[in-house]
PDB file of C-alpha atoms in Angstrom:
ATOM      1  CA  UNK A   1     -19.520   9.747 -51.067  1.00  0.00           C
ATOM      2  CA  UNK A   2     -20.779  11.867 -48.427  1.00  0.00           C
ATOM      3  CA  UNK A   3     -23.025   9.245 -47.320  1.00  0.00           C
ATOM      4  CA  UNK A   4     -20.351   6.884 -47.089  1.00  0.00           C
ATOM      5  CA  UNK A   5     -18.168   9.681 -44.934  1.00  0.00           C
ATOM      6  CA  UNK A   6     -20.896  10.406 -42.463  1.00  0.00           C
ATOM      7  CA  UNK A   7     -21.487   6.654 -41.881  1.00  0.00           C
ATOM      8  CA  UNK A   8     -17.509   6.080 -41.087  1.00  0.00           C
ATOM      9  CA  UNK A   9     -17.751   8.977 -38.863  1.00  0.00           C
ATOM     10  CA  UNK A  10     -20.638   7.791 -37.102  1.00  0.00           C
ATOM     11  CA  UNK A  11     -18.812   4.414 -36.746  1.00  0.00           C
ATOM     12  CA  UNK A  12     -15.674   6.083 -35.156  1.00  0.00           C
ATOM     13  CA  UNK A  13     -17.892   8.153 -33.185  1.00  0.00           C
ATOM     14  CA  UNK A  14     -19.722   4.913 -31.880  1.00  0.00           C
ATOM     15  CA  UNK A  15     -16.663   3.569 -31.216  1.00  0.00           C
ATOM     16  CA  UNK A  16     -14.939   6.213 -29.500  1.00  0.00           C
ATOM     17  CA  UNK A  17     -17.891   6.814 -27.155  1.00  0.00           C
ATOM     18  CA  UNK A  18     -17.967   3.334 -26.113  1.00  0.00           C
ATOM     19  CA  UNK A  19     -14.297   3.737 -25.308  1.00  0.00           C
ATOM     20  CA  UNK A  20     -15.305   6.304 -23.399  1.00  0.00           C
ATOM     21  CA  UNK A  21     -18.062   4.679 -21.648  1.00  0.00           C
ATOM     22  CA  UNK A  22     -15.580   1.801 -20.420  1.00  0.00           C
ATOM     23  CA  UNK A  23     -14.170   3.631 -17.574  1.00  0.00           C
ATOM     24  CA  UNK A  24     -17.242   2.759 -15.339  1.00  0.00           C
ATOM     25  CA  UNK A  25     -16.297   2.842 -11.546  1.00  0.00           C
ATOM     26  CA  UNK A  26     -13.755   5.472 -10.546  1.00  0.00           C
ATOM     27  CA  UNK A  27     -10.819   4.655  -8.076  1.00  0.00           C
ATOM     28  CA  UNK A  28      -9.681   7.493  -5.514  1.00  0.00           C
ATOM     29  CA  UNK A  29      -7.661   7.633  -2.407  1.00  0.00           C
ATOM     30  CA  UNK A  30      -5.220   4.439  -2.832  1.00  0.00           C
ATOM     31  CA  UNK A  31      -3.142   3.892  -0.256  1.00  0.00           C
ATOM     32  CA  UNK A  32      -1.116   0.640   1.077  1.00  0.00           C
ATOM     33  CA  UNK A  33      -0.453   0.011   4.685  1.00  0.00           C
ATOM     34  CA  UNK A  34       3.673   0.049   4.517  1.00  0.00           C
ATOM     35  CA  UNK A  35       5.400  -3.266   6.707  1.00  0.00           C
ATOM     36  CA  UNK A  36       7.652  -3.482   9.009  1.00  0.00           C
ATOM     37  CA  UNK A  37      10.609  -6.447   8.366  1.00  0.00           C
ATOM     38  CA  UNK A  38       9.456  -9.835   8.015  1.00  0.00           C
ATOM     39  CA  UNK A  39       6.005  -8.313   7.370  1.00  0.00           C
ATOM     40  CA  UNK A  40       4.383 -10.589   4.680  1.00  0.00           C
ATOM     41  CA  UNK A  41       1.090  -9.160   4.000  1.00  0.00           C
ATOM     42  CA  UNK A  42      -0.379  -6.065   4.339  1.00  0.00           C
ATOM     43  CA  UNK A  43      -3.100  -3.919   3.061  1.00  0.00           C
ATOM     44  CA  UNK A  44      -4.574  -1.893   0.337  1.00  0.00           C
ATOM     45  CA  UNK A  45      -7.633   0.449   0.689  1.00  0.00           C
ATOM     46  CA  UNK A  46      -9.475   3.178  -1.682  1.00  0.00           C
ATOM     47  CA  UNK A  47     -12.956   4.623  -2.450  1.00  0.00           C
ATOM     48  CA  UNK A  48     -14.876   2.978  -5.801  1.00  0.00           C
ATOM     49  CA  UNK A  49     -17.975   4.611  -7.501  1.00  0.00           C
ATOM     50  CA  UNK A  50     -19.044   2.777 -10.234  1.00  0.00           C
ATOM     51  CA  UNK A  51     -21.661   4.458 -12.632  1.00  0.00           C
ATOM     52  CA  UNK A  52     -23.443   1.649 -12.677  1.00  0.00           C
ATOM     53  CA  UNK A  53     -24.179  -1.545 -10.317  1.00  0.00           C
ATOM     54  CA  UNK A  54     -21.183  -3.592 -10.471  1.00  0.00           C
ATOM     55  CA  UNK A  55     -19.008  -5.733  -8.903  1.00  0.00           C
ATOM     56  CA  UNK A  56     -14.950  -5.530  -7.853  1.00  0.00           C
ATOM     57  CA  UNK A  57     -14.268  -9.278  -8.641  1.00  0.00           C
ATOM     58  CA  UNK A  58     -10.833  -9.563  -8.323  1.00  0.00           C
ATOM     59  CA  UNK A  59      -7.456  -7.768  -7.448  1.00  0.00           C
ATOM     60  CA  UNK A  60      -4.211  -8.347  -8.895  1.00  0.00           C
ATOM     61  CA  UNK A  61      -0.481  -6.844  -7.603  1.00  0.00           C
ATOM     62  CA  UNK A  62       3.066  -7.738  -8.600  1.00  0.00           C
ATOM     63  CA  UNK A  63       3.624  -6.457  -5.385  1.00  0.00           C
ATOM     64  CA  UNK A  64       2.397  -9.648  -3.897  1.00  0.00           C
ATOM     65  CA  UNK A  65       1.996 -13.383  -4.334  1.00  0.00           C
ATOM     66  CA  UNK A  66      -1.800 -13.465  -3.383  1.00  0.00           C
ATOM     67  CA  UNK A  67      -3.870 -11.018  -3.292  1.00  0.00           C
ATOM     68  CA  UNK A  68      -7.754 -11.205  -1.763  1.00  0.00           C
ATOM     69  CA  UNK A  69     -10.702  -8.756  -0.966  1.00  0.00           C
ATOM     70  CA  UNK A  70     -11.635  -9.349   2.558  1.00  0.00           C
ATOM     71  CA  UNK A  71     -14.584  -8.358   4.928  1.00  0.00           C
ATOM     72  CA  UNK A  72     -14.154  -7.355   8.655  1.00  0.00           C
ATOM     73  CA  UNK A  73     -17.688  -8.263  10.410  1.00  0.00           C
ATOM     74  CA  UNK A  74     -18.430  -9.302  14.349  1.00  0.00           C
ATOM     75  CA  UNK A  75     -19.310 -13.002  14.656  1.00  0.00           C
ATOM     76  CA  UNK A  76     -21.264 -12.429  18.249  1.00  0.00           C
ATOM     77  CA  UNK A  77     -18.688 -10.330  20.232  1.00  0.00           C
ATOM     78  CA  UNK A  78     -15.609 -11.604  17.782  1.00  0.00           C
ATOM     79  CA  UNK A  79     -14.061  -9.488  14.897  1.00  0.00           C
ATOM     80  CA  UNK A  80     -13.501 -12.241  12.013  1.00  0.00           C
ATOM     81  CA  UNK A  81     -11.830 -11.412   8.292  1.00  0.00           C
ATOM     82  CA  UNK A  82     -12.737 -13.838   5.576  1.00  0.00           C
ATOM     83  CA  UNK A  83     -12.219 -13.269   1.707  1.00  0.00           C
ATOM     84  CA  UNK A  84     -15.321 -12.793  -0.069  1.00  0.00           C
ATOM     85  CA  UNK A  85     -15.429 -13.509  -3.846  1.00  0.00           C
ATOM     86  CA  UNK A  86     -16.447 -10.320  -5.281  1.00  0.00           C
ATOM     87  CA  UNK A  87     -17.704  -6.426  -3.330  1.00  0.00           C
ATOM     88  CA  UNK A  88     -20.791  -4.992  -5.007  1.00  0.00           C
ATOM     89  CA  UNK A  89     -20.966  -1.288  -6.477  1.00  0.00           C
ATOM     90  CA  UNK A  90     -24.326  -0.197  -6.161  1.00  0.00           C
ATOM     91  CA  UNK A  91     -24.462   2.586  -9.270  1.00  0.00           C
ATOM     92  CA  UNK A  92     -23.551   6.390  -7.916  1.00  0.00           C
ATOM     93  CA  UNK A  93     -22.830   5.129  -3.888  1.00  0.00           C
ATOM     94  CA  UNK A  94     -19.289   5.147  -2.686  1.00  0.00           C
ATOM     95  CA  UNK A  95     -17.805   1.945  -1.575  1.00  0.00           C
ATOM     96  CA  UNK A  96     -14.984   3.069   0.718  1.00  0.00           C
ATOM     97  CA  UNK A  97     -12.261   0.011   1.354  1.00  0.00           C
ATOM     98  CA  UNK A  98     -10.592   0.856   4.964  1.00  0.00           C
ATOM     99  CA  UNK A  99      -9.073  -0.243   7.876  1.00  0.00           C
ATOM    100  CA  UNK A 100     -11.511  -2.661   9.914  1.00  0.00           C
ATOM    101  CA  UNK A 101     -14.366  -2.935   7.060  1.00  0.00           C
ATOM    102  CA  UNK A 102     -13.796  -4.418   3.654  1.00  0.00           C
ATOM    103  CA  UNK A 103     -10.263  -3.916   2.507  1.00  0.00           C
ATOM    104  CA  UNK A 104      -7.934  -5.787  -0.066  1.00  0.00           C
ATOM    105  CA  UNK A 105      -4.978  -8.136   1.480  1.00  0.00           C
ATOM    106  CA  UNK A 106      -1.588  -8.145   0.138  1.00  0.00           C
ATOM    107  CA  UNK A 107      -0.150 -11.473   0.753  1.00  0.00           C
ATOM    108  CA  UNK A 108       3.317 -13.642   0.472  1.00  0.00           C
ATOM    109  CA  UNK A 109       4.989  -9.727   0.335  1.00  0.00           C
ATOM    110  CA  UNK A 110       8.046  -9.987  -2.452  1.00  0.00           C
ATOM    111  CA  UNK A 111       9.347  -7.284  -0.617  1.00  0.00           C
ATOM    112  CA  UNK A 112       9.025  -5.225   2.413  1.00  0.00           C
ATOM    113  CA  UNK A 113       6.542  -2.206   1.309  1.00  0.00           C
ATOM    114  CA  UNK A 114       8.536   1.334   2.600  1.00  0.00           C
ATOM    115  CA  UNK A 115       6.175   4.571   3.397  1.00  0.00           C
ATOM    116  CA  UNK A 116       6.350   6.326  -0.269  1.00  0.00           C
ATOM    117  CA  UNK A 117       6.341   3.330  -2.068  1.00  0.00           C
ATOM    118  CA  UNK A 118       4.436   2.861  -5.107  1.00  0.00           C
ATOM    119  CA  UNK A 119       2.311  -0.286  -5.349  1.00  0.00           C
ATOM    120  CA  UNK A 120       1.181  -1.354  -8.517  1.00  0.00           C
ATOM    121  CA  UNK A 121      -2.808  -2.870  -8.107  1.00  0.00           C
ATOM    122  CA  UNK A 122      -5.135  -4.116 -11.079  1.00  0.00           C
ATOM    123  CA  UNK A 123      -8.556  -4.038 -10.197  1.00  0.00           C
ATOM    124  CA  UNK A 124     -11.226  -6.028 -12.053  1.00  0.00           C
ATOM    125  CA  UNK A 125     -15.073  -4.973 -11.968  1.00  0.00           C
ATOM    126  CA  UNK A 126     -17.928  -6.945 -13.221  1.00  0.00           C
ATOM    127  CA  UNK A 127     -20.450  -5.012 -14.672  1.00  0.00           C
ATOM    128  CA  UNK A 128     -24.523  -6.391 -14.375  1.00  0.00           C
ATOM    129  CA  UNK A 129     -24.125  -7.215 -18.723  1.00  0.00           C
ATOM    130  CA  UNK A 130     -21.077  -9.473 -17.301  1.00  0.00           C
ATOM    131  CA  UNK A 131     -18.691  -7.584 -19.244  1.00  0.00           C
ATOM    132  CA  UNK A 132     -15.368  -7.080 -17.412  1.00  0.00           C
ATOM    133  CA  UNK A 133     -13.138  -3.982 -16.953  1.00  0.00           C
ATOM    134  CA  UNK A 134      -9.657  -3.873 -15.587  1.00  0.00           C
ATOM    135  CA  UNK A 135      -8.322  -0.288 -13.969  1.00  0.00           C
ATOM    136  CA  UNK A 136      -4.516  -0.138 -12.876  1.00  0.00           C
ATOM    137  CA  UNK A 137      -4.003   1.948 -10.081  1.00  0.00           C
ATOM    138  CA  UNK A 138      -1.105   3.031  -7.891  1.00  0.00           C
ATOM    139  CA  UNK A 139      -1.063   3.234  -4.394  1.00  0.00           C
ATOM    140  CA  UNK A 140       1.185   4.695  -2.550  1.00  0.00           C
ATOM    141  CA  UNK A 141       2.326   3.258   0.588  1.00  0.00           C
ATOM    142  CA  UNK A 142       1.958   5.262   3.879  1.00  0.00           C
ATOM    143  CA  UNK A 143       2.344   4.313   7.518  1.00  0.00           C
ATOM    144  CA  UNK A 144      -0.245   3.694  10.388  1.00  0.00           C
ATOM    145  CA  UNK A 145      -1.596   6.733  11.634  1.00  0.00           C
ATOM    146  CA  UNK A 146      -0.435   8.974   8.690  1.00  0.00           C
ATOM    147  CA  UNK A 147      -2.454  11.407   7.288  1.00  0.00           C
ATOM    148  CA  UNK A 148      -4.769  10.588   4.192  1.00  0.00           C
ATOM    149  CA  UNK A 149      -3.227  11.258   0.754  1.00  0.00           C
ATOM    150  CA  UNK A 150      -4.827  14.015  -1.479  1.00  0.00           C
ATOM    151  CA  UNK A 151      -7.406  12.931  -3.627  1.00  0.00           C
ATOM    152  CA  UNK A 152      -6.821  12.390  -6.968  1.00  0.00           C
ATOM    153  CA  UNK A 153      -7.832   9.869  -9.874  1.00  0.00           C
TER     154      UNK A 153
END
């Protein structure tokens, strides 16, 4: 019987530290751009560092009717944005999302976004095995030229 004990604990433990292992690219520093009315996009911007190399492969908000990861570059002496279809993580390096460099775009707005707003995003990262992990984050709306918020997880 104690056999049979120390395997089921070493199952749960298995399980439990896989659990654990899951939660492979932390999210800090969310904030949302807040709109003025009419506004019908805006956008979203944090810090990622994934434990391992992945991939942010998609972004999902109720907040919004489509919502893309975009890239600011120069085309010659032109500043162009264009969605990509997926930012990688290179494991332990912080991929910061900010104003005029890659970024996430709230689109077709539901409703105007006030400073102090909540904004409900759903991040999806592709790990190198494939395997998929979703991390729901809140970001809380601030206007142009306010200061950062604190830094929490």
């Amino acid at each position: 019987m104690n056999i049979k004990l120390n395997q089921t604990l070493a199952a749960l433990l298995m399980v439990i530290g896989a659990t654990q292992a899951a939660a492979q690219v932390e999210v800090s520093q969310a904030w949302v751009r807040a709109t003025v009315a009419q506004q019908k996009a805006t956008g979203a911007f944090f810090q990622l560092k994934a434990k391992t190399d992945a991939r942010l492969v998609e972004v999902r908000s109720s907040a919004a009717g489509v919502v893309e990861v975009h890239e600011m570059a120069m085309d010659g002496s032109v500043m162009k944005m264009r969605a990509v279809p997926s930012l990688a993580l290179p494991a332990g390096q912080t991929v910061e999302l900010k104003p005029g460099g890659y970024h996430v775009m709230l689109m077709d707005l539901k409703a105007p976004i006030k400073a102090g707003d909540s904004v409900p995003l759903t991040l999806v990262f592709e790990a190198a095995d494939k395997k998929r992990e979703t991390v729901d984050v809140k970001a809380e709306a601030r206007q142009l030229g306010a200061p950062a918020p604190a830094m929490h997880h």
